[in-house]
mmCIF file of C-alpha atoms in Angstrom:
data_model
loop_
_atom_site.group_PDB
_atom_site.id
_atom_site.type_symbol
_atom_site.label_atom_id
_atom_site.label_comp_id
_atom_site.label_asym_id
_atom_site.label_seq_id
_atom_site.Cartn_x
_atom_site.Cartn_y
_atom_site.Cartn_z
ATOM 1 C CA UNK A 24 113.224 75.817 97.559
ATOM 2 C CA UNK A 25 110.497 76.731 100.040
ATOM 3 C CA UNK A 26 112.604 78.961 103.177
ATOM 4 C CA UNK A 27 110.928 76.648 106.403
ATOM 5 C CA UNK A 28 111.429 79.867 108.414
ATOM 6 C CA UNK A 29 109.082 81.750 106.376
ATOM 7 C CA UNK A 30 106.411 78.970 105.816
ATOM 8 C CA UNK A 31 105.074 78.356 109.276
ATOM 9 C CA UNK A 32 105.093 82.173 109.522
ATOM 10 C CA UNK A 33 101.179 83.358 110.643
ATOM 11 C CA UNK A 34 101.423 86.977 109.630
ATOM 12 C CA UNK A 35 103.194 89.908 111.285
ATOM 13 C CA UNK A 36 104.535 90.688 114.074
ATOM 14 C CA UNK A 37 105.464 94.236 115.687
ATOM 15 C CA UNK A 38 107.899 93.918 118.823
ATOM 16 C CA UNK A 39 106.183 93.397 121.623
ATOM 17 C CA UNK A 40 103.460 91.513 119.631
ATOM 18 C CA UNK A 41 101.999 88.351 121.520
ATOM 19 C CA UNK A 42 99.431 87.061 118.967
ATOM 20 C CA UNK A 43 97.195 88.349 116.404
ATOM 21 C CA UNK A 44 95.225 90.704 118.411
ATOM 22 C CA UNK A 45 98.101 92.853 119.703
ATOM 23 C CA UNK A 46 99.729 92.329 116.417
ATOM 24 C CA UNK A 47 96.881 93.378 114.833
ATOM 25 C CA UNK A 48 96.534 96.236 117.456
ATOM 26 C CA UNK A 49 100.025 97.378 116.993
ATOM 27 C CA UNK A 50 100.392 97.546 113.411
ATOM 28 C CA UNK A 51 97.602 100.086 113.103
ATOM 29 C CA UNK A 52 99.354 102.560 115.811
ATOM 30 C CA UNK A 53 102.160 102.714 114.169
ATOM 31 C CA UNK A 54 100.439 103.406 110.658
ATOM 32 C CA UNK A 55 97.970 105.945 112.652
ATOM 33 C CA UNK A 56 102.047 107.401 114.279
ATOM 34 C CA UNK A 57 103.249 107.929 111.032
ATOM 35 C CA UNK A 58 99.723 109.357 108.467
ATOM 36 C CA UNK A 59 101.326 112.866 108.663
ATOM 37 C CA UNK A 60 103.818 112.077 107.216
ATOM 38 C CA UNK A 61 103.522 109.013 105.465
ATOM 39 C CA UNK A 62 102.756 110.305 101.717
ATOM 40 C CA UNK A 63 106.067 112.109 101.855
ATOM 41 C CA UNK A 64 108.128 109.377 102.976
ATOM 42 C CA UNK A 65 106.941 106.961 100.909
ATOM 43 C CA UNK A 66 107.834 109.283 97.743
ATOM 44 C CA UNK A 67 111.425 110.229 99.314
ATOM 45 C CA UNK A 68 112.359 106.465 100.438
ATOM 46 C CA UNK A 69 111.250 104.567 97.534
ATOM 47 C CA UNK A 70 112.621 107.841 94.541
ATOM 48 C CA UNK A 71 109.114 108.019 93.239
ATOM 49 C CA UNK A 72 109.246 105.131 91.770
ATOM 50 C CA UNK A 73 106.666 103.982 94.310
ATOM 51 C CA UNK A 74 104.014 105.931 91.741
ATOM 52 C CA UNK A 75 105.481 103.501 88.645
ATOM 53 C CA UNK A 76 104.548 100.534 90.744
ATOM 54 C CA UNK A 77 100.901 101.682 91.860
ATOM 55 C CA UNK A 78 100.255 102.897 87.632
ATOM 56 C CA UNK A 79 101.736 98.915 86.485
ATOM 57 C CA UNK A 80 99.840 97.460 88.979
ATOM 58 C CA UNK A 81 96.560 99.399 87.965
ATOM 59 C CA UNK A 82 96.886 98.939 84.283
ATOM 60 C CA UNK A 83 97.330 94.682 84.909
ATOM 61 C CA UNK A 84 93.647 95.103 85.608
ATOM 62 C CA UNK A 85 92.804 97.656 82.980
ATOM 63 C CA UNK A 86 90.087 95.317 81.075
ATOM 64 C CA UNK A 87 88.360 95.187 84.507
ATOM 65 C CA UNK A 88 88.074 98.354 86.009
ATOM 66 C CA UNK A 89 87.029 99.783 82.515
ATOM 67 C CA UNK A 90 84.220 97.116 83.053
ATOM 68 C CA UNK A 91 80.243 99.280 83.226
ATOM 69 C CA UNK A 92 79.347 98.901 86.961
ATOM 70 C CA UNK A 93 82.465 96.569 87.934
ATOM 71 C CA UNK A 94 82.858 96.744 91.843
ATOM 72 C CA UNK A 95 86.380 97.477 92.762
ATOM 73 C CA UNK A 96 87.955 97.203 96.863
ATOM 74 C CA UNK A 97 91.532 98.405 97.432
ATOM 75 C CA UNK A 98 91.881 96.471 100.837
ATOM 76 C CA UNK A 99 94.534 98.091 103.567
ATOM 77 C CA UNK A 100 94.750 101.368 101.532
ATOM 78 C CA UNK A 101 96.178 103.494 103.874
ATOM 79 C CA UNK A 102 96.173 107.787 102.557
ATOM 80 C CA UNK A 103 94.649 106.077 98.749
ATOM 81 C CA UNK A 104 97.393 106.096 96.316
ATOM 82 C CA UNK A 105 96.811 103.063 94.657
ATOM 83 C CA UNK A 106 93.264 103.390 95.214
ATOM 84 C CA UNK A 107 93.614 106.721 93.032
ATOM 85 C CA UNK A 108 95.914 105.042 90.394
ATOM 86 C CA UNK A 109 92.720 102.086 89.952
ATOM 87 C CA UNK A 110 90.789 105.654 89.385
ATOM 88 C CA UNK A 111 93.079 107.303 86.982
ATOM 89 C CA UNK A 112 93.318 103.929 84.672
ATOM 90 C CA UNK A 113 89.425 103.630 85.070
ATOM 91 C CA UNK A 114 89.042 106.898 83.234
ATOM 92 C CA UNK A 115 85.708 107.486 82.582
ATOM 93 C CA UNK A 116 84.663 104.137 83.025
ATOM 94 C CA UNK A 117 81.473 103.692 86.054
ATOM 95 C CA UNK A 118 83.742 101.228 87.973
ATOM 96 C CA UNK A 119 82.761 101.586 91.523
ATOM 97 C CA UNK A 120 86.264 101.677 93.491
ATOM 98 C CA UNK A 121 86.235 101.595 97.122
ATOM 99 C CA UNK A 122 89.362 101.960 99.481
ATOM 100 C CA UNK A 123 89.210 100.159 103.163
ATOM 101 C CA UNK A 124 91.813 100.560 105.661
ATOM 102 C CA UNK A 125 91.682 100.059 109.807
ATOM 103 C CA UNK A 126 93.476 103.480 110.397
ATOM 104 C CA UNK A 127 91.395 105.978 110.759
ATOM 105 C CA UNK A 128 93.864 108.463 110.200
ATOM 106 C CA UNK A 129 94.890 107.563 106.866
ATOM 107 C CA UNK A 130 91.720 107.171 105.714
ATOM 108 C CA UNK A 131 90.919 110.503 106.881
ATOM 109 C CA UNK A 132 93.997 111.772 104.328
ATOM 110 C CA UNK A 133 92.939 109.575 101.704
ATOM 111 C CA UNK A 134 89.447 111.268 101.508
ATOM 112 C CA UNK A 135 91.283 114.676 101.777
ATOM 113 C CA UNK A 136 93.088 113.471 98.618
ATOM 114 C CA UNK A 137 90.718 112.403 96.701
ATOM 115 C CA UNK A 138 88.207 115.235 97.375
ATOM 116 C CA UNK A 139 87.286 115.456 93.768
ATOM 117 C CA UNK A 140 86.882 111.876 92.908
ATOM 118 C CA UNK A 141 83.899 109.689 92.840
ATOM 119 C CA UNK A 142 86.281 107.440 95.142
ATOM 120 C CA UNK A 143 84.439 106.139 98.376
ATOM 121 C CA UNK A 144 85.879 105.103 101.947
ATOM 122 C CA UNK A 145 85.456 102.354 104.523
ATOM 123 C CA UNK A 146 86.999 101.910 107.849
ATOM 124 C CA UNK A 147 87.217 98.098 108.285
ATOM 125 C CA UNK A 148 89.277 95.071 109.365
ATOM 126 C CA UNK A 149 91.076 93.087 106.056
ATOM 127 C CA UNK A 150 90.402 89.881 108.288
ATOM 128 C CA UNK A 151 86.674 90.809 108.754
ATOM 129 C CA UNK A 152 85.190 92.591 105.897
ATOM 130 C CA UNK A 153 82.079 94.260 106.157
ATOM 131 C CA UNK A 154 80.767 92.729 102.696
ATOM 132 C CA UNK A 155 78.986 89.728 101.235
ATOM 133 C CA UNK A 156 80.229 86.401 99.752
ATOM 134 C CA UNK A 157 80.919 86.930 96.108
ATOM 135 C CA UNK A 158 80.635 90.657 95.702
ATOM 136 C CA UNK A 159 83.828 92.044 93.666
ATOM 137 C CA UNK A 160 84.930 91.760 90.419
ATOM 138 C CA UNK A 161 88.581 93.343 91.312
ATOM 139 C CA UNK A 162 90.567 93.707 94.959
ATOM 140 C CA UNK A 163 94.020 95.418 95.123
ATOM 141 C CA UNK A 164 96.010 95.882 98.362
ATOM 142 C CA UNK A 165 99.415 97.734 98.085
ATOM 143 C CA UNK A 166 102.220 97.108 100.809
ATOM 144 C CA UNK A 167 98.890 96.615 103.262
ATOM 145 C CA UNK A 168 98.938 92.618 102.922
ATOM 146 C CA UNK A 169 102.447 91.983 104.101
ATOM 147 C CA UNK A 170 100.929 93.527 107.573
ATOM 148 C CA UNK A 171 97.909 91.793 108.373
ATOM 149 C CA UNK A 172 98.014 89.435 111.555
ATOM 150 C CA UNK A 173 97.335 86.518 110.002
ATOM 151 C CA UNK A 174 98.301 85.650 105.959
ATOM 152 C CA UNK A 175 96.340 83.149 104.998
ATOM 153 C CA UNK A 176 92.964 84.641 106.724
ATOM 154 C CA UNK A 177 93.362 87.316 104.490
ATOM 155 C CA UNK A 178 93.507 85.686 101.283
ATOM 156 C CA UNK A 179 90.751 83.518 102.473
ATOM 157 C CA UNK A 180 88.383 86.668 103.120
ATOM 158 C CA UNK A 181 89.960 87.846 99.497
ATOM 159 C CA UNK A 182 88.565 84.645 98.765
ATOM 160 C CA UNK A 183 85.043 85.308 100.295
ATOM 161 C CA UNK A 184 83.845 88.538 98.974
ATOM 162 C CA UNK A 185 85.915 87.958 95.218
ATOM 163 C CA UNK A 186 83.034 87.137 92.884
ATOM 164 C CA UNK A 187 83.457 83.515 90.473
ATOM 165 C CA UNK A 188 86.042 84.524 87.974
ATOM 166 C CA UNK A 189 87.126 87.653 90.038
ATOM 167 C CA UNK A 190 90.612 88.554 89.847
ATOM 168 C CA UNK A 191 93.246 89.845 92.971
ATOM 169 C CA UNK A 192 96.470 92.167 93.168
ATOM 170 C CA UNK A 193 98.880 92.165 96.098
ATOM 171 C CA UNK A 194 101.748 94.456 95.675
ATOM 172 C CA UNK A 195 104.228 94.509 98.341
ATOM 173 C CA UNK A 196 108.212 94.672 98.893
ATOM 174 C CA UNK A 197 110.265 91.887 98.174
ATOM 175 C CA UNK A 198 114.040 90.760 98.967
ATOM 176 C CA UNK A 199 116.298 91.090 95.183
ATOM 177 C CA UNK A 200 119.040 88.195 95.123
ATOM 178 C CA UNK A 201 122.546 88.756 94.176
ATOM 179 C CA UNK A 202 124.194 92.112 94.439
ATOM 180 C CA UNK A 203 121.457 94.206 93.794
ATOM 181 C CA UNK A 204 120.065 92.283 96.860
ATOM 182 C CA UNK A 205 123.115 92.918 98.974
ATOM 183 C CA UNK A 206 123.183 96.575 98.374
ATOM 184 C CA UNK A 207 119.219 96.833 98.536
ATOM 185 C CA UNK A 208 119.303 95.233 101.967
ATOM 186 C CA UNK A 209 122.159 97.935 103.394
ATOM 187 C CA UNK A 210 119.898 100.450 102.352
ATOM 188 C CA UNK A 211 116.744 98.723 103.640
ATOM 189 C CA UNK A 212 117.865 98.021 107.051
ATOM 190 C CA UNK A 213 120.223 101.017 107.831
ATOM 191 C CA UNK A 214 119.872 104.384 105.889
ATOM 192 C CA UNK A 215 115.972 103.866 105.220
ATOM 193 C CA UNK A 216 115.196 103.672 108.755
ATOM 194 C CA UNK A 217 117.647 106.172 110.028
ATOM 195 C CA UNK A 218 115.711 108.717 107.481
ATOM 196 C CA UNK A 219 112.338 107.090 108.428
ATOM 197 C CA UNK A 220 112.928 108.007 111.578
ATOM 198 C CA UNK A 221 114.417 111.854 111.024
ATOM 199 C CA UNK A 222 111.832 112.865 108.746
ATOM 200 C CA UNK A 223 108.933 111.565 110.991
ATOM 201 C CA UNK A 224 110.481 111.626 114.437
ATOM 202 C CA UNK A 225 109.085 108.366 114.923
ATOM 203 C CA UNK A 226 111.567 104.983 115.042
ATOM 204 C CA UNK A 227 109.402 102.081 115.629
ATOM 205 C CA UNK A 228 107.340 102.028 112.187
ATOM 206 C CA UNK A 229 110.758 102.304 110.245
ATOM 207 C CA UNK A 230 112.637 99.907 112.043
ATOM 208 C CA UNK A 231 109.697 97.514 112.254
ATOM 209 C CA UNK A 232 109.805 97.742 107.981
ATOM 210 C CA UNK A 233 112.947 96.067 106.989
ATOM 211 C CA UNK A 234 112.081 93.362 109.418
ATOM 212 C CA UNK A 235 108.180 93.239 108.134
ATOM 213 C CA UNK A 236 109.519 92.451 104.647
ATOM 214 C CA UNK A 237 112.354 90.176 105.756
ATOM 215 C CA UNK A 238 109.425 88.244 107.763
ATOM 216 C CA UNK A 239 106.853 88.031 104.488
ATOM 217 C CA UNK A 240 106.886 84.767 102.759
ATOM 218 C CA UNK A 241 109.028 84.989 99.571
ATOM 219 C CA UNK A 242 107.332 84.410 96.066
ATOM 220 C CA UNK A 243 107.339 80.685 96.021
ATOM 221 C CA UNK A 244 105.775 80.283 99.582
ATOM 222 C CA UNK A 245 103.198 82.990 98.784
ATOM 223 C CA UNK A 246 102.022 81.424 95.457
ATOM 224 C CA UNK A 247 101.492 78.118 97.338
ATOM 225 C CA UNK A 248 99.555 79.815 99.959
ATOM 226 C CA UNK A 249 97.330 81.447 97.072
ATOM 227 C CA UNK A 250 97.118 78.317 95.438
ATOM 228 C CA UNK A 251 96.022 76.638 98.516
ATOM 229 C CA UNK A 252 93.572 79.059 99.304
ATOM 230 C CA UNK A 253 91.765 77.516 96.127
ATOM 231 C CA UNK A 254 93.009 80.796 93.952
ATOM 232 C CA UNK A 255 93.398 79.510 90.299
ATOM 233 C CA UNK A 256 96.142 81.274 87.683
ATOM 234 C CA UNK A 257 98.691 82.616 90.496
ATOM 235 C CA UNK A 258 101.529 84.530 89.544
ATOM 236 C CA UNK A 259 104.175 86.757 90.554
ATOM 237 C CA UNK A 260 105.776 89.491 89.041
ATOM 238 C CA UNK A 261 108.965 91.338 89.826
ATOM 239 C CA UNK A 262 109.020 94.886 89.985
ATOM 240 C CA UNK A 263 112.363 96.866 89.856
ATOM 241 C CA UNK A 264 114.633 93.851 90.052
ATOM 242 C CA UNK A 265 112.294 92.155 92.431
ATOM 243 C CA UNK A 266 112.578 95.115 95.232
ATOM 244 C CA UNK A 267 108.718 94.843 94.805
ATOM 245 C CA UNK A 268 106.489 92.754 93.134
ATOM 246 C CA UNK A 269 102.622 91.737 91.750
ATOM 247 C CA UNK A 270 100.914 88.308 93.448
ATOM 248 C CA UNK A 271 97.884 87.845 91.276
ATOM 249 C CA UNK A 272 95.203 85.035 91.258
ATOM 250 C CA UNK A 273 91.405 84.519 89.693
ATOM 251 C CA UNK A 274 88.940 83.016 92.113
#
């Protein structure tokens, strides 16, 4: 069953948020807040296995990216390291991978990163991308989508600049069922924050998280909202017991 809570949800919304603008505003202080540290906490929070989900996620699209010339956008890509895992399974391929993000401060660690790398760098809105109609053959955002201001105007610009038979990724968090669910969320909403918070000296961005992910439509609402969009072959696949998981659809 479809939660109603979760399906009249716009997009997200940071305390103190009044509507997409200062949601939109928000979200991308706190990310700027937190680029210091963020490569650190992410490996620390998550056990590394953070790294397994970016290399899964890359190698769904292998037949793509190893595509001569095939142009490649990791939207919302924050410091770049799924944007360097769409590299890596590339190999020597000529794909042309490009990550955008609104934070200029993670970009500016992503290109630090990725130094050596053919990889190139945009500073741009998700909801208003600086690209034509029908120019990739591959977009990838990883636990950037669940934060955008308004859901469904992203997968519509997804939509936009996806060439005819061009394929989409979105990996982001998910709630587990069952026990694995119930100890999950104890860790989500009280010891992950609590060392969120310690290792950055920042609390908003890791007690807005838990309720970020607790906010994002679950897999059956998403894959309607794909599927609405006009996104053809939607799926969804768990990751680590459904703690994350893979949206995909072909435009």
């Amino acid at each position: 069953m479809t939660d109603p809570s979760k399906s009249a949800v716009l997009g997200a919304a940071p305390e103190g948020a009044t509507d997409p603008q200062s949601a939109a505003l928000a979200v991308r202080e706190m990310f700027t807040s937190i680029a210091p540290r963020y490569d650190l906490l992410n490996h620390v929070l998550s056990c590394n296995v953070d790294r397994l989900w970016w290399r899964n996620t890359a190698r769904t699209f292998a037949d793509i990216l190893a595509r001569p010339e095939a142009q490649v956008l990791d939207l919302c890509c924050g410091t770049g390291d799924m944007t360097l895992a769409l590299r890596r399974e590339a190999g020597k391929s000529s794909a042309r991978i490009l990550g955008a993000d609104f934070s200029h401060a993670m970009l500016q660690r992503a290109t630090q990163k990725a130094a050596s790398t053919p990889l190139r760098w945009i500073e741009a809105d998700a909801l208003r991308l600086p690209f034509p109609g029908n120019h990739f053959d591959l977009i990838t955002s990883a636990f950037g989508f669940r934060n955008l201001a308004n859901y469904d105007a992203g997968l519509q610009e997804i939509m936009r600049v996806l060439r005819p038979g061009g394929e989409f990724g979105i990996l982001d968090f998910g709630e587990p069922k069952g026990l694995v669910g119930s100890c999950y969320r104890i860790y989500f909403k009280r010891v992950l924050p609590a060392i969120g918070t310690l290792i950055s000296g920042i609390k908003g961005p890791y007690a807005y998280l838990p309720k970020s992910v607790a906010r994002f439509p679950g897999p059956e609402e998403m894959l309607q909202r794909i599927q609405q969009t006009g996104f053809r072959e939607s799926t969804w696949t768990p990751y680590t017991l459904g703690i994350a998981g893979l949206y995909c659809g072909k435009k």
